Amino acid sequence: MLQHFFNPSSVAVVGASQNPHKIGYEILENIIQYNFRGAVYPINPKADEILGQKAYPDLMSVPGKIDLAVIVVPPALVMDVVEQCGEKGVDSVIIITAGFKETGPKGSHLEEALAVRARALGIHVVGPNCLGIIDTTSSLNASFAEGMPLPGHIGFFSQSGAMCIAILDWAFGQNIGFSRFVSLGNKMDISEVEIMLSMERDANTRVILGYSESIDNGPHFMEAARRVCQTKPIIIIKSGTTSAGAKAASSHTGALAGSDNAYTAAFKQSGVIRAKSMQDLFGYAMAFATQPLPEGPSVAIVTNSGGPGILAADACDRSSLHLTPIRKETADRLREFLPPTAAVYNPVDIIGDATEERYEKTLEVILQDDMLHSVLILLAPTAAVDAEAVAYSIVKLAKNADKPIITVFMGERGVRRARRILQDHSIPSYEYPEDAISAMDAMASYRRWREKPPRQYRHFKGDTGKVRQIFSSIIKQHRHDLIESEAREVLRAYQFRLPENRIAKTTKEAVLAASEIGYPVVMKIASPDVLHKSDMGGVRVGIENDAQVEEAFFDMTSSIRLRQPDARILGVMVQEMIPQGKEVILGITRDMQFGPMIMFGLGGIYVEVLKDVSFRIAPLSVESADAMIREIRSFPLLRGVRGEAPADIEAIRDALLRLSQIAIDFPEIIEADINPLLVCPEGQGAVAVDARFTIHE
Ligand code: COA
């Protein structure tokens, strides 16, 4: 579909100018000077010729067909040019012009009208407010960036034009090449989704890189990314990670869920690798674009000095990689030529007087060991070593290697040329061991993601009619928050296990309810207006007898009346006390871009302080539910510590999947917490003790 953007037979530049200070000149110049092989048509009503090319007053005057039009006229003229494109049958347009959505309501309006018209004319648009597109395979530089990147295997897209310029400049310095370079601008029509899909099909792109500020259609993005990641890695740096929207939230889940959590979850679920910095972005790209994926997590480190070896080993320890001990056969082979003071375990320390020959022999032996899946070569520029000669040895051995070889030549002056040799021969070379390990970890993780069997989804048939009835009655009452009994009904409709309970309006009713349920009981204030009941003195646990019920009833109702006089009190809920278990919290929040998001964490009152929670976008697969349970730092507490019985993890998973189903079935739920879900020991299930839901019309 996007073929004309990347490999057109003819390009028109509308707004091409003879004035070398204008963008319309620069774009035309870029197209011509980097040897684009197709026809080029400058369009300008005042010029006969620009940069040696015959100019045309308008698109209709061009004799041939036009595959791609680049528009560089002022904003007020863009609509007219788009109309001309329609008339001429141009189906692909890059709008460089700024002055649209990014400028405010008036610009937004103009952009919207433009989008509607382009769609009606069957025209695809990159931009507006963008830098343009570069494709090194077709030698097309339809941008006003300075210079043409080297050909390479990295496909890059960016929402920021300035970032494009900075990255291009940086890549020149690093000798890093690109297959395609796309500045998305305002994403009026073509977004990262279409670009990722086009790069998936592009034979010259091995790894897809992106700088993203926002993703408009989350589910669409996830679907595309999940598909593309099956064959090509996608690495994205996402800026704008603040969670301003979370401040107004009333539930725990809402307060904890910033939009950044949604992005993190969506990236994880669709296989996208998230770079934390620009350094990571290109560090990972170098490794992915040039090296085969490792067969597994086992890393061998070869070094001529102890310190860097230890730093690398420490970084390994913090990652998913394994520093596997070198097996005996390999160690014996290494001992044959290494000095007795060398360490032949892992890291393999070939010590300070190592020469290029020692490096080469060691690497040769390591590469032959199938138990080692990737190799990290560290070099400190000692007087004994010729760093450039080591670089050439690595290049020679890498030609036939089937595992990733990554290098860290530490220092600057003594290793600069050696690093360049490695880079020129597609061997990733980093300045610091941590960066190298981070890239290797990303590769191993990506491989694991790709090899996972297809995700399993379970459908739970809830009593949707019942829930709908509850929700419509609440909306009719102009309420948004469900009271506890309503929340319980919703959970019951999806077969959650709930504690026995009764609502009591008087002390007498409370005593009766408690004796029917059986002591001990829990009592909670029943009010649609009291959101955090325990904070307000609205919860009492471990009530043992009638006298304590009476006392609690009185205390609670008076405490609420005192602290929140306007709260409506419907009575007190008397509840079965669940004997023992671990408290966890489950929640729903709705993200603007990605839709319903499910949260999991260890429950109780400290959840917002500790923030030890995990998120995934609904619908959850069984695997995602499992992963989010295991991901929290306090997971070992659920497995049981100091002889405790492990908690029923399967019951948590089941509850997460059911909650995900509720979130999918009822888009009107904007926030929900099940807090706590009391998880009994293994095999004994889990009970939803308390829940709250907030809905909107
Ligand atoms: N068809 C073709 N050419 C036309 C035209 C038409 N209908 N109407 C005017 N032109 C010509 C002009 O005559 C001019 O050529 P000239 O130099 O020979 O006179 C040329 O198009 C450009 O128009 P001009 O009015 O000089 O505009 P400009 O070059 O000063 O600015 C933009 C045009 C698009 C560069 C400017 O509006 C803009 O958006 N700048 C910001 C771009 C940007 O930052 N994008 C985002 C990057 S990340």
XYZ file of C-alpha atoms and ligand atoms in Angstrom:
745
model
C 0.000 0.000 0.000
C 2.750 2.490 0.800
C 4.921 1.558 -2.146
C 4.624 5.004 -3.725
C 5.993 6.643 -0.584
C 9.181 4.607 -0.629
C 9.755 3.569 -4.197
C 7.904 5.947 -6.521
C 8.601 6.150 -10.245
C 7.951 9.877 -10.195
C 7.888 12.622 -7.597
C 6.445 16.116 -7.783
C 7.563 18.807 -5.353
C 4.718 21.286 -5.035
C 6.196 24.546 -3.790
C 9.666 23.829 -5.207
C 11.576 27.070 -5.184
C 14.596 28.621 -6.874
C 15.457 30.272 -3.605
C 18.151 28.134 -1.898
C 16.982 29.356 1.512
C 13.534 27.843 1.126
C 12.506 24.359 2.173
C 10.959 23.805 -1.268
C 14.436 24.216 -2.740
C 16.117 21.945 -0.198
C 13.699 19.092 -0.772
C 14.063 19.252 -4.522
C 17.815 19.435 -4.133
C 17.842 16.366 -1.874
C 15.776 14.383 -4.345
C 18.079 15.270 -7.222
C 21.487 15.194 -5.567
C 21.136 11.746 -4.015
C 20.402 10.221 -7.394
C 16.754 9.373 -7.229
C 16.241 7.326 -10.374
C 12.641 8.254 -11.223
C 11.182 11.387 -12.809
C 11.212 14.609 -10.777
C 8.733 17.422 -11.357
C 9.180 20.796 -9.630
C 5.796 22.544 -9.367
C 5.851 26.349 -9.158
C 3.584 28.830 -10.989
C 6.388 31.366 -11.335
C 9.354 29.279 -12.520
C 10.228 27.537 -15.788
C 13.133 25.623 -14.429
C 14.510 24.820 -10.975
C 17.830 23.086 -10.289
C 18.072 22.107 -13.930
C 14.641 20.452 -14.004
C 11.748 21.731 -16.091
C 9.175 23.251 -13.740
C 5.376 23.085 -14.181
C 2.825 25.662 -13.020
C 0.574 22.995 -11.493
C 0.193 19.257 -11.173
C -2.221 18.962 -14.089
C 0.395 20.365 -16.476
C 2.787 17.485 -15.788
C 2.690 15.181 -18.807
C 3.299 11.872 -17.017
C 1.836 10.040 -14.056
C 2.845 11.162 -10.569
C 3.294 8.550 -7.847
C 4.268 10.832 -4.985
C 3.686 14.522 -4.306
C 5.621 16.422 -1.654
C 3.710 19.523 -0.581
C 5.710 22.547 0.653
C 3.336 25.447 0.179
C 1.925 27.595 3.010
C -0.934 26.049 5.043
C -3.721 28.017 3.383
C -2.778 26.577 -0.029
C -2.476 22.939 0.995
C -6.138 22.035 0.545
C -6.098 23.320 -3.023
C -2.995 21.274 -3.825
C -4.613 18.162 -2.329
C -7.590 18.756 -4.641
C -5.182 18.936 -7.573
C -3.594 15.667 -6.411
C -7.023 14.076 -6.522
C -7.613 15.364 -10.018
C -4.233 14.172 -11.213
C -4.646 10.736 -9.607
C -1.773 11.101 -7.130
C -2.418 8.597 -4.344
C 0.512 9.326 -2.015
C 1.292 12.710 -0.521
C 3.815 14.005 1.985
C 2.738 17.281 3.580
C 5.782 19.078 4.979
C 3.826 22.236 5.784
C 3.347 23.109 9.448
C 0.516 25.143 10.956
C -2.125 22.497 11.585
C -3.155 20.506 14.668
C 0.014 21.467 16.524
C -0.991 25.150 16.547
C -4.382 24.899 18.275
C -8.104 24.654 17.482
C -7.991 26.552 14.175
C -5.167 24.397 12.868
C -6.931 21.275 14.120
C -9.994 22.264 12.200
C -8.007 22.769 9.019
C -6.274 19.426 9.481
C -9.531 17.614 10.063
C -11.015 19.086 6.866
C -7.880 18.080 5.006
C -8.088 14.540 6.344
C -11.700 14.194 5.295
C -10.988 15.473 1.791
C -7.866 13.337 1.303
C -9.752 10.243 2.417
C -12.572 11.017 0.001
C -10.073 11.399 -2.841
C -8.336 8.120 -1.938
C -5.081 9.873 -1.060
C -2.731 8.651 1.655
C -0.884 11.331 3.576
C 2.311 11.365 5.624
C 2.370 14.460 7.836
C 1.493 17.311 7.896
C 4.193 19.080 9.888
C 6.872 16.569 9.016
C 10.413 16.415 7.725
C 9.708 13.923 4.943
C 10.754 10.412 3.987
C 14.065 8.820 3.052
C 14.526 5.400 1.479
C 18.134 4.400 0.906
C 17.244 1.458 -1.348
C 15.447 3.580 -3.911
C 17.833 6.515 -3.242
C 14.893 8.738 -2.429
C 15.488 11.627 -0.084
C 12.157 13.420 -0.049
C 13.007 15.423 3.050
C 14.754 18.618 4.036
C 17.202 16.788 6.299
C 20.817 17.546 5.680
C 22.614 14.653 4.055
C 21.630 11.166 3.002
C 22.030 8.386 5.543
C 24.183 5.397 4.708
C 22.307 2.387 3.461
C 21.628 -0.100 6.265
C 19.044 -2.356 7.820
C 17.401 -0.088 10.359
C 13.974 1.295 9.561
C 13.239 4.397 11.637
C 10.072 6.364 12.268
C 9.662 9.385 14.469
C 6.864 11.607 15.595
C 9.307 14.457 16.109
C 11.042 16.048 13.144
C 13.758 17.543 15.312
C 14.520 14.095 16.667
C 14.880 12.853 13.081
C 17.456 15.528 12.331
C 19.418 14.857 15.515
C 19.405 11.120 14.953
C 20.509 11.423 11.341
C 23.407 13.585 12.387
C 24.355 11.205 15.160
C 24.124 8.216 12.816
C 26.569 9.872 10.396
C 29.067 10.129 13.212
C 28.557 6.498 14.193
C 28.531 5.119 10.647
C 25.081 3.667 11.222
C 22.968 3.027 8.152
C 19.219 3.043 7.567
C 16.872 1.329 5.174
C 14.063 3.827 5.672
C 13.574 7.005 7.591
C 10.089 8.380 8.152
C 9.068 11.593 9.886
C 5.421 11.048 10.849
C 4.525 14.601 11.853
C 0.923 15.007 12.977
C -0.084 11.521 11.758
C -3.189 12.869 10.061
C -3.550 9.653 8.062
C -0.481 7.396 8.100
C 0.655 6.493 11.597
C 3.354 4.265 13.044
C 1.020 1.317 12.446
C 1.100 1.546 8.637
C 4.820 2.319 8.721
C 5.611 -0.730 10.862
C 3.569 -2.927 8.534
C 5.353 -1.527 5.482
C 8.733 -2.099 7.104
C 7.721 -5.655 7.898
C 7.418 -6.234 4.173
C 10.614 -4.364 3.278
C 13.431 -6.849 2.644
C 16.121 -4.323 3.583
C 14.713 -3.577 7.023
C 15.845 -5.996 9.720
C 14.931 -3.966 12.769
C 12.284 -1.260 13.231
C 13.033 1.699 15.462
C 10.656 4.364 16.605
C 10.481 7.558 18.608
C 6.944 7.983 19.828
C 5.154 10.642 21.840
C 1.666 9.190 21.704
C -0.124 6.344 20.022
C -3.632 7.220 18.969
C -5.259 3.858 18.433
C -3.857 1.498 21.051
C -5.617 -1.740 20.057
C -4.743 -1.201 16.382
C -1.118 -0.566 17.313
C -0.951 -3.688 19.489
C -2.437 -5.901 16.804
C 0.028 -4.666 14.186
C 3.040 -4.753 16.511
C 2.236 -8.278 17.661
C 2.177 -9.385 14.080
C 5.341 -7.580 12.978
C 7.305 -8.726 16.046
C 6.853 -12.327 14.932
C 9.372 -11.621 12.182
C 11.141 -8.350 12.976
C 12.034 -6.684 16.251
C 10.430 -3.322 17.010
C 12.275 -1.052 19.430
C 10.537 2.107 20.574
C 11.523 4.975 22.783
C 8.426 6.565 24.222
C 8.620 10.039 25.668
C 6.070 11.916 27.752
C 5.779 9.408 30.548
C 4.017 11.559 33.102
C 0.810 10.389 34.696
C -1.022 13.661 35.222
C -4.358 12.062 34.437
C -3.998 9.668 37.340
C -4.180 12.399 39.986
C -7.907 12.773 39.800
C -8.619 9.064 40.088
C -10.672 7.828 43.010
C -9.799 4.131 43.044
C -6.439 2.655 43.987
C -6.120 1.287 40.473
C -6.899 4.671 38.944
C -4.371 6.389 41.181
C -1.659 3.910 40.289
C -2.300 3.682 36.565
C -0.526 6.422 34.631
C -0.584 6.283 30.864
C 3.004 5.145 30.988
C 1.879 1.888 32.566
C -0.474 1.384 29.655
C 2.381 1.821 27.177
C 4.652 -0.481 29.140
C 1.933 -3.124 29.282
C 0.973 -2.757 25.625
C 4.601 -3.004 24.515
C 5.159 -6.111 26.625
C 2.014 -7.771 25.360
C 2.813 -7.112 21.736
C 6.532 -7.952 21.808
C 7.787 -4.385 21.389
C 11.126 -3.708 23.058
C 11.049 -0.464 24.988
C 14.276 1.526 25.007
C 14.713 3.671 28.100
C 17.105 6.118 26.448
C 18.334 7.144 23.036
C 21.537 5.340 23.875
C 19.588 2.104 24.403
C 17.590 2.653 21.247
C 20.659 2.680 19.049
C 22.602 0.271 21.201
C 19.876 -2.318 20.696
C 19.444 -1.440 17.041
C 23.124 -2.045 16.334
C 22.939 -5.523 17.813
C 19.631 -6.496 16.206
C 20.552 -5.124 12.778
C 23.882 -6.913 12.515
C 23.838 -10.058 14.663
C 21.867 -13.302 14.606
C 19.482 -13.832 17.518
C 21.030 -15.909 20.306
C 19.797 -19.501 20.676
C 19.407 -18.987 24.410
C 20.362 -16.912 27.455
C 23.881 -18.209 28.041
C 26.647 -15.615 27.612
C 30.408 -16.059 27.528
C 32.533 -13.074 28.513
C 36.112 -12.853 27.272
C 38.242 -10.107 28.796
C 41.841 -9.011 29.239
C 41.118 -7.312 32.558
C 39.289 -8.212 35.744
C 37.330 -5.010 36.477
C 35.381 -4.717 33.230
C 34.736 -8.470 33.400
C 33.173 -8.065 36.846
C 31.083 -5.081 35.712
C 29.785 -7.141 32.802
C 29.116 -10.108 35.088
C 27.176 -7.858 37.489
C 25.116 -6.451 34.641
C 24.463 -10.013 33.489
C 23.231 -10.880 36.938
C 20.663 -8.073 36.803
C 19.410 -9.255 33.413
C 17.727 -12.374 32.077
C 21.072 -13.625 30.757
C 23.061 -16.452 32.317
C 26.765 -16.415 32.868
C 27.010 -20.178 32.445
C 30.187 -21.824 33.779
C 32.430 -22.917 30.915
C 32.198 -26.687 30.618
C 35.243 -28.831 31.204
C 36.005 -29.771 27.552
C 36.082 -26.112 26.539
C 38.085 -25.100 29.625
C 40.640 -27.828 28.838
C 41.011 -26.579 25.288
C 41.516 -23.026 26.553
C 44.141 -24.161 29.069
C 46.203 -25.607 26.212
C 47.297 -22.126 25.134
C 46.324 -19.705 27.918
C 48.879 -18.870 30.639
C 48.312 -20.601 33.989
C 47.207 -17.316 35.601
C 44.300 -16.940 33.159
C 40.779 -17.758 34.400
C 38.994 -20.238 32.166
C 35.611 -20.074 33.828
C 33.234 -17.273 33.003
C 34.295 -14.485 32.544
C 37.241 -15.969 30.691
C 40.053 -13.654 31.785
C 42.909 -13.954 29.294
C 44.790 -11.357 31.439
C 46.537 -8.087 30.833
C 49.320 -9.250 28.536
C 46.838 -10.800 26.068
C 47.736 -10.263 22.419
C 45.507 -10.415 19.366
C 46.570 -14.013 18.880
C 45.360 -14.971 22.353
C 42.048 -13.189 21.733
C 41.609 -14.964 18.421
C 42.334 -18.463 19.737
C 40.057 -17.945 22.729
C 37.213 -16.671 20.620
C 37.634 -19.593 18.233
C 37.227 -22.110 21.056
C 34.292 -20.251 22.639
C 32.445 -20.017 19.333
C 32.606 -23.794 18.990
C 30.896 -24.435 22.319
C 27.161 -24.942 21.686
C 26.328 -24.365 25.325
C 27.353 -20.711 24.978
C 24.771 -18.737 23.033
C 26.481 -15.368 22.673
C 29.896 -13.855 23.244
C 30.884 -10.543 24.779
C 34.470 -9.516 24.107
C 35.933 -6.899 26.416
C 39.197 -5.139 25.767
C 41.120 -2.633 27.849
C 43.858 -0.966 25.795
C 46.927 -2.339 27.562
C 50.420 -1.852 26.137
C 50.506 -5.521 25.135
C 47.464 -5.451 22.935
C 47.044 -4.120 19.427
C 43.355 -3.203 19.568
C 43.057 -2.856 15.795
C 44.564 -6.284 15.232
C 42.106 -7.746 17.753
C 39.283 -6.013 15.879
C 40.399 -7.622 12.594
C 40.612 -11.052 14.266
C 37.054 -10.657 15.524
C 35.871 -9.561 12.092
C 37.516 -12.635 10.547
C 35.947 -15.102 12.995
C 32.547 -13.400 12.963
C 32.178 -14.149 9.237
C 31.323 -17.774 9.936
C 29.896 -17.433 13.426
C 26.271 -18.365 14.025
C 25.961 -16.640 17.387
C 25.998 -12.964 18.303
C 29.386 -11.408 18.906
C 29.293 -8.131 20.816
C 32.310 -6.041 21.748
C 33.286 -3.443 24.318
C 36.621 -1.775 23.655
C 37.003 0.457 26.666
C 38.605 3.875 26.537
C 38.662 6.372 23.706
C 41.983 7.419 22.157
C 43.541 3.957 22.206
C 40.509 2.137 20.792
C 38.751 4.653 18.534
C 40.125 3.186 15.321
C 39.555 -0.382 16.451
C 35.918 0.418 17.244
C 35.462 1.923 13.817
C 36.869 -1.234 12.200
C 34.341 -3.298 14.123
C 31.443 -1.003 13.249
C 32.428 -0.924 9.589
C 32.255 -4.704 9.570
C 28.897 -4.876 11.329
C 30.199 -5.930 14.730
C 28.413 -3.962 17.442
C 30.869 -2.102 19.599
C 29.914 -0.357 22.831
C 31.797 1.912 25.156
C 30.614 0.295 28.384
C 29.899 -3.313 29.399
C 26.458 -2.434 30.806
C 25.258 -1.146 27.422
C 26.443 -4.294 25.700
C 24.751 -6.577 28.228
C 21.568 -4.542 27.962
C 21.507 -5.056 24.174
C 22.264 -8.766 24.537
C 19.480 -9.068 27.091
C 17.041 -7.376 24.709
C 17.978 -9.874 21.996
C 17.575 -12.884 24.261
C 14.239 -11.580 25.594
C 12.949 -10.913 22.105
C 13.881 -14.407 21.017
C 12.023 -15.840 24.024
C 8.960 -13.745 23.198
C 9.001 -14.920 19.610
C 9.257 -18.568 20.534
C 6.396 -18.535 22.980
C 3.453 -20.677 21.859
C 0.320 -18.786 20.782
C -1.377 -17.063 23.734
C -4.473 -18.707 25.185
C -7.609 -16.727 25.837
C -10.495 -17.943 27.986
C -14.015 -16.704 27.626
C -16.135 -16.455 30.761
C -19.843 -16.294 30.287
C -21.141 -13.836 32.823
C -24.741 -12.871 33.492
C -24.439 -9.755 31.357
C -28.199 -9.065 31.525
C -28.048 -8.791 35.298
C -25.030 -6.465 35.238
C -26.579 -4.272 32.567
C -29.692 -3.962 34.709
C -27.620 -2.832 37.711
C -25.705 -0.302 35.642
C -28.780 1.210 34.029
C -30.504 1.598 37.364
C -27.420 3.402 38.712
C -27.266 5.733 35.744
C -30.964 6.484 36.183
C -30.209 7.517 39.761
C -27.460 9.830 38.426
C -24.839 7.874 40.310
C -21.470 6.675 39.077
C -20.182 4.651 42.021
C -21.713 1.300 42.870
C -22.436 0.585 46.503
C -20.925 -2.576 47.867
C -24.020 -4.740 47.462
C -24.237 -3.723 43.789
C -20.536 -4.367 43.279
C -21.017 -7.800 44.805
C -23.858 -8.528 42.401
C -21.587 -7.691 39.475
C -18.912 -10.043 40.765
C -21.467 -12.726 41.496
C -22.674 -12.485 37.893
C -19.170 -13.541 36.881
C -18.970 -16.362 39.417
C -16.518 -14.744 41.831
C -16.550 -16.340 45.258
C -17.891 -13.802 47.757
C -18.125 -13.824 51.510
C -21.581 -14.333 53.035
C -23.114 -11.010 54.000
C -26.232 -9.098 54.943
C -27.121 -5.432 55.082
C -28.370 -4.323 58.476
C -30.163 -1.034 59.004
C -30.407 -1.295 62.774
C -28.325 -2.723 65.608
C -30.897 -5.470 66.048
C -30.727 -6.468 62.381
C -26.936 -6.482 62.610
C -26.946 -8.856 65.575
C -29.378 -11.156 63.790
C -27.286 -11.129 60.599
C -24.113 -11.918 62.544
C -25.649 -14.855 64.302
C -27.007 -16.214 60.999
C -23.611 -15.888 59.303
C -21.722 -17.184 62.375
C -18.970 -15.449 64.364
C -16.408 -14.016 63.804
C -17.757 -11.413 61.373
C -16.575 -8.244 59.619
C -18.665 -5.084 59.577
C -18.455 -2.356 56.971
C -20.332 0.843 56.483
C -22.743 0.672 53.516
C -22.651 4.051 51.807
C -22.304 5.105 48.164
C -20.391 8.185 49.295
C -17.643 6.675 51.442
C -14.956 5.463 49.054
C -12.068 4.545 51.319
C -14.003 2.954 54.132
C -11.151 1.890 56.376
C -9.610 5.357 56.319
C -12.934 6.729 57.554
C -13.363 4.243 60.393
C -15.921 2.338 58.353
C -14.480 -1.167 58.655
C -14.173 -3.487 61.704
C -12.805 -7.000 61.557
C -12.771 -9.937 64.011
C -16.079 -9.198 65.706
C -16.719 -12.092 68.066
C -20.134 -11.605 69.758
C -23.446 -9.737 69.892
C -22.131 -7.028 72.219
C -19.242 -6.231 69.868
C -21.684 -6.050 66.932
C -23.780 -3.478 68.781
C -20.737 -1.430 69.716
C -19.276 -1.527 66.193
C -22.602 -0.518 64.666
C -22.807 2.529 66.878
C -19.124 3.522 66.496
C -19.091 3.206 62.744
C -22.244 5.115 61.985
C -21.279 7.898 64.373
C -17.746 8.085 63.013
C -18.975 8.488 59.444
C -21.604 11.044 60.487
C -18.887 13.015 62.192
C -16.246 12.825 59.470
C -18.449 12.936 56.408
C -21.757 14.448 57.484
C -23.203 14.562 53.964
C -22.583 10.841 53.296
C -25.706 8.780 52.761
C -25.621 5.790 55.116
C -27.649 2.802 53.949
C -26.738 0.717 56.968
C -23.913 -1.611 57.878
C -22.819 -4.687 55.978
C -22.222 -7.713 58.185
C -19.872 -10.134 56.495
C -18.446 -13.578 56.985
C -14.843 -13.303 58.150
C -12.589 -15.276 55.845
C -10.139 -17.046 58.124
C -6.692 -16.751 56.568
C -5.151 -15.800 53.302
C -3.056 -13.262 51.489
C -4.638 -9.998 50.471
C -4.192 -8.983 46.865
C -5.739 -6.184 44.828
C -7.137 -6.483 41.320
C -8.383 -3.533 39.348
C -9.650 -2.068 36.114
C -8.873 1.339 34.718
C -9.524 2.691 31.286
C -6.685 4.191 29.310
C -7.499 6.815 26.673
C -5.424 5.111 23.999
C -5.396 1.442 24.932
C -8.786 0.903 26.563
C -9.353 -1.294 29.605
C -6.281 -2.069 31.650
C -6.072 -4.637 34.425
C -3.968 -4.153 37.551
C -2.627 -6.645 40.042
C -0.720 -6.143 43.286
C -0.368 -7.190 46.849
C -3.368 -5.698 48.611
C -3.999 -3.852 51.783
C -3.670 -0.235 52.699
C -0.066 0.207 51.545
C -0.699 -0.533 47.897
C -0.544 3.101 46.774
C 2.605 3.747 48.788
C 4.543 0.697 47.683
C 3.292 0.764 44.092
C 4.237 -2.882 43.742
C 1.715 -3.537 41.001
C 1.608 -4.819 37.453
C -0.575 -3.874 34.523
C -1.763 -5.448 31.309
C -4.218 -4.348 28.649
C -7.459 -6.370 28.487
C -8.305 -8.899 27.204
C -5.716 -10.777 29.204
C -4.325 -14.012 27.895
C -3.685 -16.763 30.402
C 0.038 -16.117 29.939
C -0.318 -12.386 30.573
C -2.280 -13.021 33.761
C 0.453 -15.381 34.937
C 3.170 -12.912 34.028
C 1.528 -10.041 35.883
C 1.250 -12.129 39.051
C 4.916 -13.120 38.876
C 6.105 -9.666 37.959
C 5.453 -7.908 41.275
C 8.422 -7.680 43.638
C 6.499 -9.276 46.460
C 5.616 -12.383 44.468
C 7.795 -14.548 46.772
C 5.337 -13.700 49.572
C 2.591 -15.375 47.572
C 4.719 -18.442 47.069
C 5.085 -18.596 50.841
C 8.035 -17.697 53.056
C 9.370 -19.409 56.199
C 7.338 -22.544 55.822
C 4.053 -20.787 54.955
C 1.730 -22.608 52.590
C 1.823 -21.108 49.094
C -1.185 -19.023 48.126
C -3.611 -20.266 45.499
C -1.989 -18.605 42.468
C -4.342 -20.339 40.095
C -7.292 -18.715 41.853
C -5.669 -15.285 41.364
C -5.174 -16.013 37.701
C -8.801 -17.067 37.381
C -9.946 -13.878 39.114
C -7.773 -11.724 36.821
C -9.193 -13.388 33.727
C -12.758 -12.969 34.971
C -12.139 -9.303 35.755
C -10.664 -8.855 32.289
C -13.857 -10.351 30.867
C -15.965 -7.893 32.861
C -13.831 -5.008 31.564
C -14.295 -6.167 27.972
C -18.026 -6.846 28.331
C -18.737 -3.450 29.948
C -16.904 -0.516 28.405
C -18.864 1.763 30.729
C -16.682 0.679 33.657
C -14.022 3.324 34.020
C -12.481 2.134 37.269
C -12.806 -0.839 39.568
C -10.952 -2.397 42.480
C -11.363 -5.782 44.084
C -9.542 -5.011 47.299
C -8.828 -7.254 48.885
C -9.165 -10.491 47.040
C -8.326 -12.841 49.859
C -6.281 -15.694 48.502
C -6.455 -18.931 50.463
C -3.688 -21.550 50.492
C -3.154 -23.547 47.306
C -6.207 -25.437 46.107
C -8.634 -23.513 48.358
C -9.538 -20.634 46.082
C -9.890 -16.911 46.639
C -12.669 -14.713 47.973
C -13.506 -11.227 46.725
C -13.968 -9.460 50.054
C -14.582 -5.942 48.880
C -15.058 -4.296 45.531
C -15.858 -0.950 44.031
C -16.852 0.030 40.522
C -17.181 3.403 38.870
C -19.115 3.658 35.637
C -20.120 6.410 33.263
C -23.023 6.656 30.860
N 1.729 25.436 -6.307
C 3.050 25.369 -6.357
N 3.851 26.259 -5.812
C 3.290 27.321 -5.208
C 1.916 27.477 -5.136
C 1.114 26.493 -5.729
N -0.226 26.536 -5.678
N 1.666 28.624 -4.490
C 2.856 29.146 -4.144
N 3.846 28.363 -4.605
C 5.268 28.544 -4.458
C 5.670 29.913 -4.012
O 5.643 30.820 -5.068
C 7.058 29.689 -3.494
O 8.006 29.624 -4.520
P 8.994 30.871 -4.836
O 10.065 30.827 -3.794
O 9.483 30.586 -6.191
O 8.150 32.103 -4.736
C 6.954 28.299 -2.909
O 5.748 27.714 -3.419
C 6.843 28.297 -1.403
O 5.881 29.189 -0.975
P 6.198 30.376 0.036
O 4.980 31.208 0.140
O 7.467 31.043 -0.304
O 6.347 29.589 1.370
P 7.652 29.261 2.219
O 8.628 28.472 1.464
O 8.110 30.472 2.906
O 6.970 28.331 3.333
C 6.457 26.135 4.084
C 6.272 27.168 2.972
C 5.633 24.929 3.756
C 7.921 25.774 4.202
C 5.976 26.795 5.430
O 4.629 27.160 5.307
C 6.077 25.838 6.584
O 5.139 25.105 6.889
N 7.219 25.822 7.261
C 7.494 24.911 8.367
C 7.834 23.545 7.859
C 8.139 22.613 8.991
O 8.810 23.002 9.939
N 7.636 21.362 8.935
C 7.830 20.415 10.013
C 9.203 19.896 10.066
S 9.410 18.717 11.291
